Every structure is written in structure tokens, then in C-alpha cells.
Tab-separated table of C-alpha atoms in Angstrom:
chain	number	residue	atom	x	y	z
A	28	MET	CA	109.303	99.345	53.269
A	29	ASN	CA	109.678	95.539	53.738
A	30	ASP	CA	110.566	94.262	57.305
A	31	GLU	CA	114.256	94.372	57.071
A	32	ILE	CA	114.321	98.266	56.308
A	33	LYS	CA	112.043	99.045	59.055
A	34	GLY	CA	114.049	96.741	61.383
A	35	MET	CA	117.754	98.869	60.179
A	36	ALA	CA	115.763	101.906	60.629
A	37	LEU	CA	114.627	100.987	64.156
A	38	GLY	CA	118.330	99.561	64.808
A	39	VAL	CA	119.425	102.832	64.109
A	40	VAL	CA	116.874	104.589	66.755
A	41	GLY	CA	117.990	102.742	69.310
A	42	VAL	CA	121.859	102.745	68.533
A	43	ALA	CA	121.173	106.957	68.517
A	44	ILE	CA	119.991	106.587	72.001
A	45	PHE	CA	122.668	103.884	73.001
A	46	SER	CA	125.405	106.216	71.724
A	47	ILE	CA	125.232	108.254	74.345
A	48	THR	CA	125.557	105.935	77.161
A	49	LEU	CA	129.524	105.646	77.501
A	50	PRO	CA	129.786	109.205	77.531
A	51	ALA	CA	127.215	109.263	80.403
A	52	THR	CA	128.400	106.359	82.091
A	53	ARG	CA	131.947	108.112	82.187
A	54	ILE	CA	130.160	111.035	83.881
A	55	ALA	CA	128.535	109.021	86.487
A	56	VAL	CA	130.508	107.032	87.741
A	57	SER	CA	132.732	110.047	88.275
A	58	GLY	CA	130.130	110.794	91.598
A	59	LEU	CA	129.163	107.290	91.918
A	60	GLU	CA	130.098	104.162	92.471
A	61	PRO	CA	130.417	101.845	89.477
A	62	VAL	CA	128.010	99.228	91.064
A	63	ILE	CA	125.306	102.041	91.663
A	64	VAL	CA	125.291	103.376	87.796
A	65	GLY	CA	125.624	99.880	86.566
A	66	LEU	CA	123.282	98.160	88.413
A	67	GLY	CA	121.469	100.666	90.270
A	68	ARG	CA	120.186	101.996	86.547
A	69	ALA	CA	118.873	98.945	85.991
A	70	VAL	CA	116.854	98.826	89.123
A	71	VAL	CA	115.394	102.295	88.330
A	72	ALA	CA	114.427	100.968	84.734
A	73	ALA	CA	112.799	97.297	86.438
A	74	GLY	CA	110.350	99.858	88.290
A	75	LEU	CA	109.346	101.143	84.739
A	76	ALA	CA	109.061	98.238	83.707
A	77	ALA	CA	107.252	96.587	86.023
A	78	LEU	CA	104.614	100.011	85.982
A	79	THR	CA	104.402	99.529	82.024
A	80	LEU	CA	103.774	95.617	81.991
A	81	ALA	CA	100.969	96.272	85.040
A	82	ILE	CA	99.238	98.939	82.815
A	83	THR	CA	99.185	96.906	79.840
A	84	ARG	CA	98.373	93.749	81.396
A	85	GLN	CA	100.936	91.418	79.956
A	86	PRO	CA	100.991	87.727	80.382
A	87	LEU	CA	103.493	85.982	82.228
A	88	PRO	CA	106.277	84.657	80.344
A	89	THR	CA	106.578	80.707	79.358
A	90	PRO	CA	109.280	78.511	80.905
A	91	ALA	CA	110.987	78.390	77.550
A	92	GLN	CA	110.732	82.294	77.304
A	93	LEU	CA	111.910	82.531	80.620
A	94	LYS	CA	114.890	80.516	80.131
A	95	ARG	CA	115.994	83.237	77.146
A	96	LEU	CA	115.012	85.860	79.408
A	97	VAL	CA	117.142	85.266	81.845
A	98	VAL	CA	119.995	85.326	79.346
A	99	THR	CA	118.828	88.265	78.103
A	100	ALA	CA	119.147	90.056	81.150
A	101	LEU	CA	122.190	88.469	82.318
A	102	GLY	CA	123.591	89.898	78.809
A	103	VAL	CA	122.045	93.522	78.796
A	104	VAL	CA	121.135	94.027	82.404
A	105	LEU	CA	123.643	92.862	84.707
A	106	GLY	CA	126.779	92.439	82.344
A	107	PHE	CA	126.746	95.081	80.136
A	108	PRO	CA	126.381	97.886	82.573
A	109	LEU	CA	128.588	96.693	85.372
A	110	PHE	CA	131.195	95.957	82.868
A	111	SER	CA	131.003	99.091	81.216
A	112	ALA	CA	130.988	100.854	84.619
A	113	ILE	CA	133.546	99.746	86.029
A	114	ALA	CA	136.211	100.186	82.784
A	115	MET	CA	134.502	103.691	82.635
A	116	LEU	CA	136.818	104.333	86.028
A	117	TYR	CA	139.995	103.620	83.963
A	118	VAL	CA	139.755	104.436	80.322
A	119	PRO	CA	137.992	107.961	78.627
A	120	ALA	CA	134.554	107.330	77.101
A	121	VAL	CA	136.565	107.701	73.451
A	122	HIS	CA	138.680	104.544	74.284
A	123	GLY	CA	135.367	102.800	74.378
A	124	GLY	CA	135.689	102.966	70.957
A	125	ILE	CA	136.998	99.744	71.017
A	126	VAL	CA	134.651	97.793	72.258
A	127	LEU	CA	131.777	99.513	69.886
A	128	GLY	CA	134.155	97.765	67.130
A	129	VAL	CA	134.160	94.444	68.521
A	130	LEU	CA	130.433	94.311	69.510
A	131	PRO	CA	128.940	94.073	66.121
A	132	LEU	CA	130.927	90.675	65.734
A	133	ALA	CA	130.356	89.464	69.370
A	134	THR	CA	125.967	89.948	68.697
A	135	THR	CA	126.638	88.484	64.976
A	136	ALA	CA	128.325	85.192	66.404
A	137	ALA	CA	126.037	85.421	69.502
A	138	GLY	CA	123.570	85.461	66.428
A	139	ALA	CA	124.991	81.910	64.898
A	140	VAL	CA	125.195	80.183	68.454
A	141	PHE	CA	121.868	81.117	69.664
A	142	CYS	CA	119.646	81.972	67.040
A	143	GLY	CA	120.565	79.461	64.348
A	144	GLU	CA	121.336	82.399	62.021
A	145	LYS	CA	124.054	81.725	59.541
A	146	PRO	CA	126.025	84.716	57.892
A	147	SER	CA	127.642	84.055	54.748
A	148	PRO	CA	131.176	84.229	54.432
A	149	LYS	CA	131.195	87.323	52.614
A	150	PHE	CA	129.275	88.604	55.272
A	151	TRP	CA	131.974	87.942	58.131
A	152	ALA	CA	134.291	89.656	55.498
A	153	VAL	CA	132.492	92.995	55.532
A	154	ALA	CA	131.684	92.721	59.363
A	155	LEU	CA	135.372	92.781	59.976
A	156	LEU	CA	136.330	95.026	57.751
A	157	GLY	CA	133.677	97.753	59.489
A	158	SER	CA	134.793	96.489	63.189
A	159	ALA	CA	138.632	97.001	62.178
A	160	LEU	CA	137.605	100.673	60.857
A	161	VAL	CA	135.858	101.973	63.837
A	162	VAL	CA	138.670	100.112	66.140
A	163	ALA	CA	141.274	102.119	63.569
A	164	PHE	CA	139.469	104.991	64.310
A	165	ALA	CA	138.923	105.128	68.404
A	166	MET	CA	142.910	104.849	68.178
A	167	ILE	CA	143.562	107.407	65.792
A	168	ARG	CA	140.998	109.596	67.882
A	169	GLY	CA	143.536	108.922	71.190
A	170	ALA	CA	141.638	105.838	72.323
A	171	GLY	CA	145.704	104.497	73.203
A	172	ALA	CA	147.247	101.616	73.332
A	173	LEU	CA	145.237	98.286	74.933
A	174	GLN	CA	145.252	97.890	78.614
A	175	ALA	CA	143.723	96.284	81.734
A	176	ALA	CA	140.631	98.018	81.443
A	177	ASP	CA	139.982	96.587	77.839
A	178	LEU	CA	139.182	93.079	79.455
A	179	TRP	CA	136.420	94.764	81.350
A	180	LEU	CA	135.319	96.256	78.040
A	181	LEU	CA	135.638	92.512	75.988
A	182	ALA	CA	133.312	91.265	78.746
A	183	ALA	CA	130.784	93.937	78.063
A	184	ALA	CA	130.928	93.255	74.419
A	185	VAL	CA	130.406	89.536	74.911
A	186	SER	CA	127.767	90.284	77.432
A	187	ALA	CA	126.039	92.829	74.953
A	188	GLY	CA	126.345	90.350	72.117
A	189	ALA	CA	124.492	87.354	73.538
A	190	GLY	CA	121.889	89.866	75.625
A	191	TYR	CA	121.162	91.070	72.088
A	192	ALA	CA	121.108	87.944	69.846
A	193	VAL	CA	118.759	86.292	72.628
A	194	GLY	CA	116.709	88.989	73.366
A	195	GLY	CA	116.409	90.048	69.570
A	196	GLU	CA	115.021	86.528	68.739
A	197	LEU	CA	112.649	86.479	71.233
A	198	SER	CA	111.344	89.701	70.161
A	199	ARG	CA	110.207	88.074	66.818
A	200	THR	CA	107.288	86.073	69.358
A	201	MET	CA	106.883	88.163	72.366
A	202	GLY	CA	107.751	91.669	71.599
A	203	GLY	CA	110.609	94.132	71.638
A	204	TRP	CA	109.270	96.435	74.516
A	205	GLN	CA	107.835	93.154	76.185
A	206	VAL	CA	111.352	91.737	75.999
A	207	ILE	CA	113.137	93.988	78.105
A	208	CYS	CA	110.376	94.460	80.602
A	209	TRP	CA	110.977	91.115	81.744
A	210	ALA	CA	114.249	90.969	81.114
A	211	LEU	CA	114.519	93.843	83.580
A	212	ILE	CA	112.159	92.378	86.327
A	213	VAL	CA	113.998	88.626	86.021
A	214	SER	CA	117.000	90.282	86.447
A	215	LEU	CA	115.819	91.755	90.261
A	216	PRO	CA	117.281	89.410	92.402
A	217	PHE	CA	120.519	89.404	90.789
A	218	ILE	CA	120.547	93.202	90.950
A	219	VAL	CA	118.979	94.328	94.259
A	220	PRO	CA	121.455	93.048	96.511
A	221	PRO	CA	124.216	94.536	95.502
A	222	VAL	CA	122.550	97.950	95.352
A	223	LEU	CA	121.329	97.953	98.523
A	224	TRP	CA	125.084	96.895	99.947
A	225	TYR	CA	126.287	100.087	98.222
A	226	LEU	CA	123.449	102.237	99.204
A	227	PRO	CA	124.787	103.548	102.188
A	228	ASP	CA	127.824	105.319	100.524
A	229	VAL	CA	125.793	106.801	97.993
A	230	ASP	CA	126.753	110.666	97.991
A	231	TRP	CA	123.138	112.154	97.029
A	232	ARG	CA	124.922	115.364	96.937
A	233	ALA	CA	126.677	114.555	93.763
A	234	PRO	CA	126.558	117.222	91.128
A	235	LEU	CA	123.658	117.941	89.215
A	236	PRO	CA	125.281	116.884	86.026
A	237	VAL	CA	125.983	113.363	87.469
A	238	TRP	CA	122.654	112.189	88.586
A	239	GLY	CA	121.396	113.619	84.810
A	240	ALA	CA	123.683	111.072	83.523
A	241	PHE	CA	122.517	108.461	85.845
A	242	LEU	CA	119.140	109.066	84.935
A	243	TYR	CA	119.618	109.260	80.851
A	244	VAL	CA	121.226	105.821	80.997
A	245	ALA	CA	118.647	104.295	83.244
A	246	VAL	CA	115.565	105.758	81.642
A	247	PHE	CA	116.646	105.781	77.808
A	248	SER	CA	120.196	103.176	77.968
A	249	GLN	CA	118.272	100.455	79.559
A	250	PHE	CA	115.024	100.926	79.162
A	251	LEU	CA	113.585	102.611	76.278
A	252	GLY	CA	115.886	102.254	73.877
A	253	PHE	CA	115.758	98.398	73.709
A	254	PHE	CA	112.127	99.233	72.666
A	255	ALA	CA	113.507	100.043	69.186
A	256	TRP	CA	116.708	98.316	69.359
A	257	ASN	CA	114.996	94.807	70.216
A	258	ARG	CA	112.212	95.172	67.752
A	259	GLY	CA	114.538	96.015	65.033
A	260	LEU	CA	116.683	92.849	65.486
A	261	ALA	CA	113.694	90.757	65.311
A	262	MET	CA	112.442	92.127	62.020
A	263	GLY	CA	115.716	92.493	60.430
A	264	GLY	CA	117.914	89.650	61.801
A	265	VAL	CA	120.582	89.571	64.868
A	266	ALA	CA	123.354	89.473	62.475
A	267	ARG	CA	122.157	92.347	59.810
A	268	VAL	CA	120.964	94.760	62.154
A	269	GLY	CA	123.731	94.461	64.546
A	270	GLN	CA	125.929	95.772	62.159
A	271	VAL	CA	124.100	99.121	62.962
A	272	GLN	CA	125.983	99.286	65.983
A	273	LEU	CA	128.987	100.214	63.868
A	274	LEU	CA	127.611	103.769	63.615
A	275	GLN	CA	127.252	104.190	67.327
A	276	LEU	CA	130.936	105.882	68.296
A	277	PHE	CA	130.434	108.121	65.063
A	278	LEU	CA	126.758	109.016	66.836
A	279	THR	CA	128.718	109.748	69.916
A	280	LEU	CA	130.507	112.112	68.255
A	281	LEU	CA	127.990	113.964	66.430
A	282	ALA	CA	125.790	114.673	69.821
A	283	SER	CA	129.395	115.591	71.232
A	284	ALA	CA	129.331	118.485	68.110
A	285	VAL	CA	125.838	119.476	68.870
A	286	LEU	CA	125.784	119.558	72.357
A	287	LEU	CA	129.321	120.376	73.291
A	288	GLY	CA	130.307	122.397	70.305
A	289	GLU	CA	133.128	119.821	69.302
A	290	VAL	CA	134.373	120.098	66.050
A	291	ILE	CA	134.063	117.022	63.629
A	292	ASP	CA	137.213	117.274	61.125
A	293	ALA	CA	137.652	115.241	57.533
A	294	VAL	CA	139.290	112.308	59.007
A	295	THR	CA	135.789	111.665	61.085
A	296	ILE	CA	134.009	112.418	58.013
A	297	GLY	CA	136.131	109.862	56.156
A	298	PHE	CA	135.809	107.283	58.518
A	299	ALA	CA	132.061	107.398	58.955
A	300	VAL	CA	131.433	107.245	55.229
A	301	ALA	CA	133.746	104.147	54.932
A	302	VAL	CA	131.929	102.705	57.998
A	303	VAL	CA	128.328	103.359	56.360
A	304	GLY	CA	129.526	101.944	52.934
A	305	THR	CA	130.177	98.628	55.061
A	306	VAL	CA	127.300	98.512	56.993
A	307	ALA	CA	125.206	99.010	53.353
A	308	ILE	CA	127.471	96.434	51.541
A	309	SER	CA	126.324	93.892	54.567
A	310	ARG	CA	122.816	94.376	53.492
A	311	ARG	CA	123.588	92.664	50.232
A	312	MET	CA	125.026	89.372	51.836
A	313	PRO	CA	123.530	86.426	52.511
A	314	VAL	CA	122.187	85.894	56.203
A	315	ALA	CA	120.153	82.856	56.604
A	316	ARG	CA	117.396	82.713	59.206
A	317	ARG	CA	115.475	79.924	60.917
A	318	ASP	CA	112.002	80.266	61.242
A	319	VAL	CA	109.932	80.810	64.057
């Protein structure tokens, strides 16, 4: 099994973990402030990161690595969690399928800008087709018309794309789990003050599902999921592995079927097969990567 296939497999693991993020965020913000959900989850994850780094005695990042860690932190620790939490106040989780359609394109574009990757025109064409299929499916499933909250979702997609690309590239030399751990530590000066500001307003008697959802996005979405995701991007390439994100909406629906008994209809299966096809085809399209 070559590095590209391993990278794709790790990408699927990461996306499977991330697939619960938007529904869990939707549940969490029903009882907690968006800032507590969006940034508080990172504070919890940063505690786990600090413990992990201390136990494994990791060396401090170099100045060059620190610059990229700041970009990664702004994207995946600050931007995406906060913007998506705000959006989930106003739109249902299925509406988030729109951002899941745009996110792979944002990741590919960020890979070209920040990491020197050069996807071929054919790759871009297949990527656009896959994104269009996901957005169309989200609309059919009841995402509804575009609205003001989609600006928050767009900001979330751009933030995540940049953070994924830079973090994935940095993982080639630093290690996937080390990148997310240090990114969380670097983010603390940005996230602790607003969390402390909103802390007195926290409803500690919020229902158990609210706290369960918060713990999921803190431990899995913000921490463990990136162990696999960053390593996958490093091994398989930002653009190529980034296309795996197209499967996220369908994995979310699959989880809903298993956990909540929701029915997966023929339309869902048809779109899922088509999207899997675009991901498979994109693997055959040329993407130039610069050497480490």
C-alpha cells in the first residue's frame, strides 16, 4: 500500500469523525453560547494537547514552523469552529451540507496558494463536479435557499480550507498529531479571553445531550480527528485527500440512520455513489507537489 492510498484511508477516518461535527454543534448551541461551543471546545482540546505534548516530551516548534502553526490555528481552531457554531444558530445541520460541498474546493485552492500544489485542469473539473453534486444534494434534502447565515458558513469553509492545507503540509515534517497539538497551544491567547468573558453566562444545568455534544466536538472533532486527518493530508497530498471531504455529508446521514433510525432513500444512495465516483476519478488526475 503506497503513501497516497494510506493518506486517502486516513482521510476517510478523519472525515468520519468530522461527520458528526455539525449535528453535534447544532445540539450544543441549543443550550450553550456559540462562543463557548466554538472556542470552549478548543480550550478543552488544548488541555489534552498540553498533556500529550508533555508526556511525549516533544521539542518546541522552530520559528518557521510557528508561523505556519498560527495560520493553522486561526483556520481550524478559531475560524471554523466559531463561524460554524454561529451559523448553526440560524440554519439546520443539513444546511451545513452546502459548506461541505465548498470545503474541498477551498482546501484545494489553499493547497495551491500555501503549499505549492498544482492540480491539473482535469482535477479541478472533477472537483467542481463533486462539489456541485454535494451542494445539489443538500438543497434537495431540505437545505433551503441561500440566506444570510451562509456567509458564516462560507467564512467557516475558507478558514478550514486554509487551516487544513497549511496544517497538512506542515505535518509532512512535523507529524500530524504534533501539528494539531501545537496549533491548539498556539491558539490559547486568542481563545481563552472570549471564553472567560462568556463563562459566567454558561448554563451548567444544560441537558445532558448538550454537554455530550460539546464533549464530542472538543475531544473528537477538535483533537483526535486531526490525528488521522493531518497525517492523511501529509501522505496523500492536500488537494487529493481533501476531496474525501465530499463524503462527509453522506457519512453524517449514515450515522443518523444507525443512531437515530433515519431512512436512507434511493436518492441519497444515488448521490453518494456519484460523489464516490468523483473522488475515485480525482485520484487519477495529476496533482504536482513540491518536495519537502
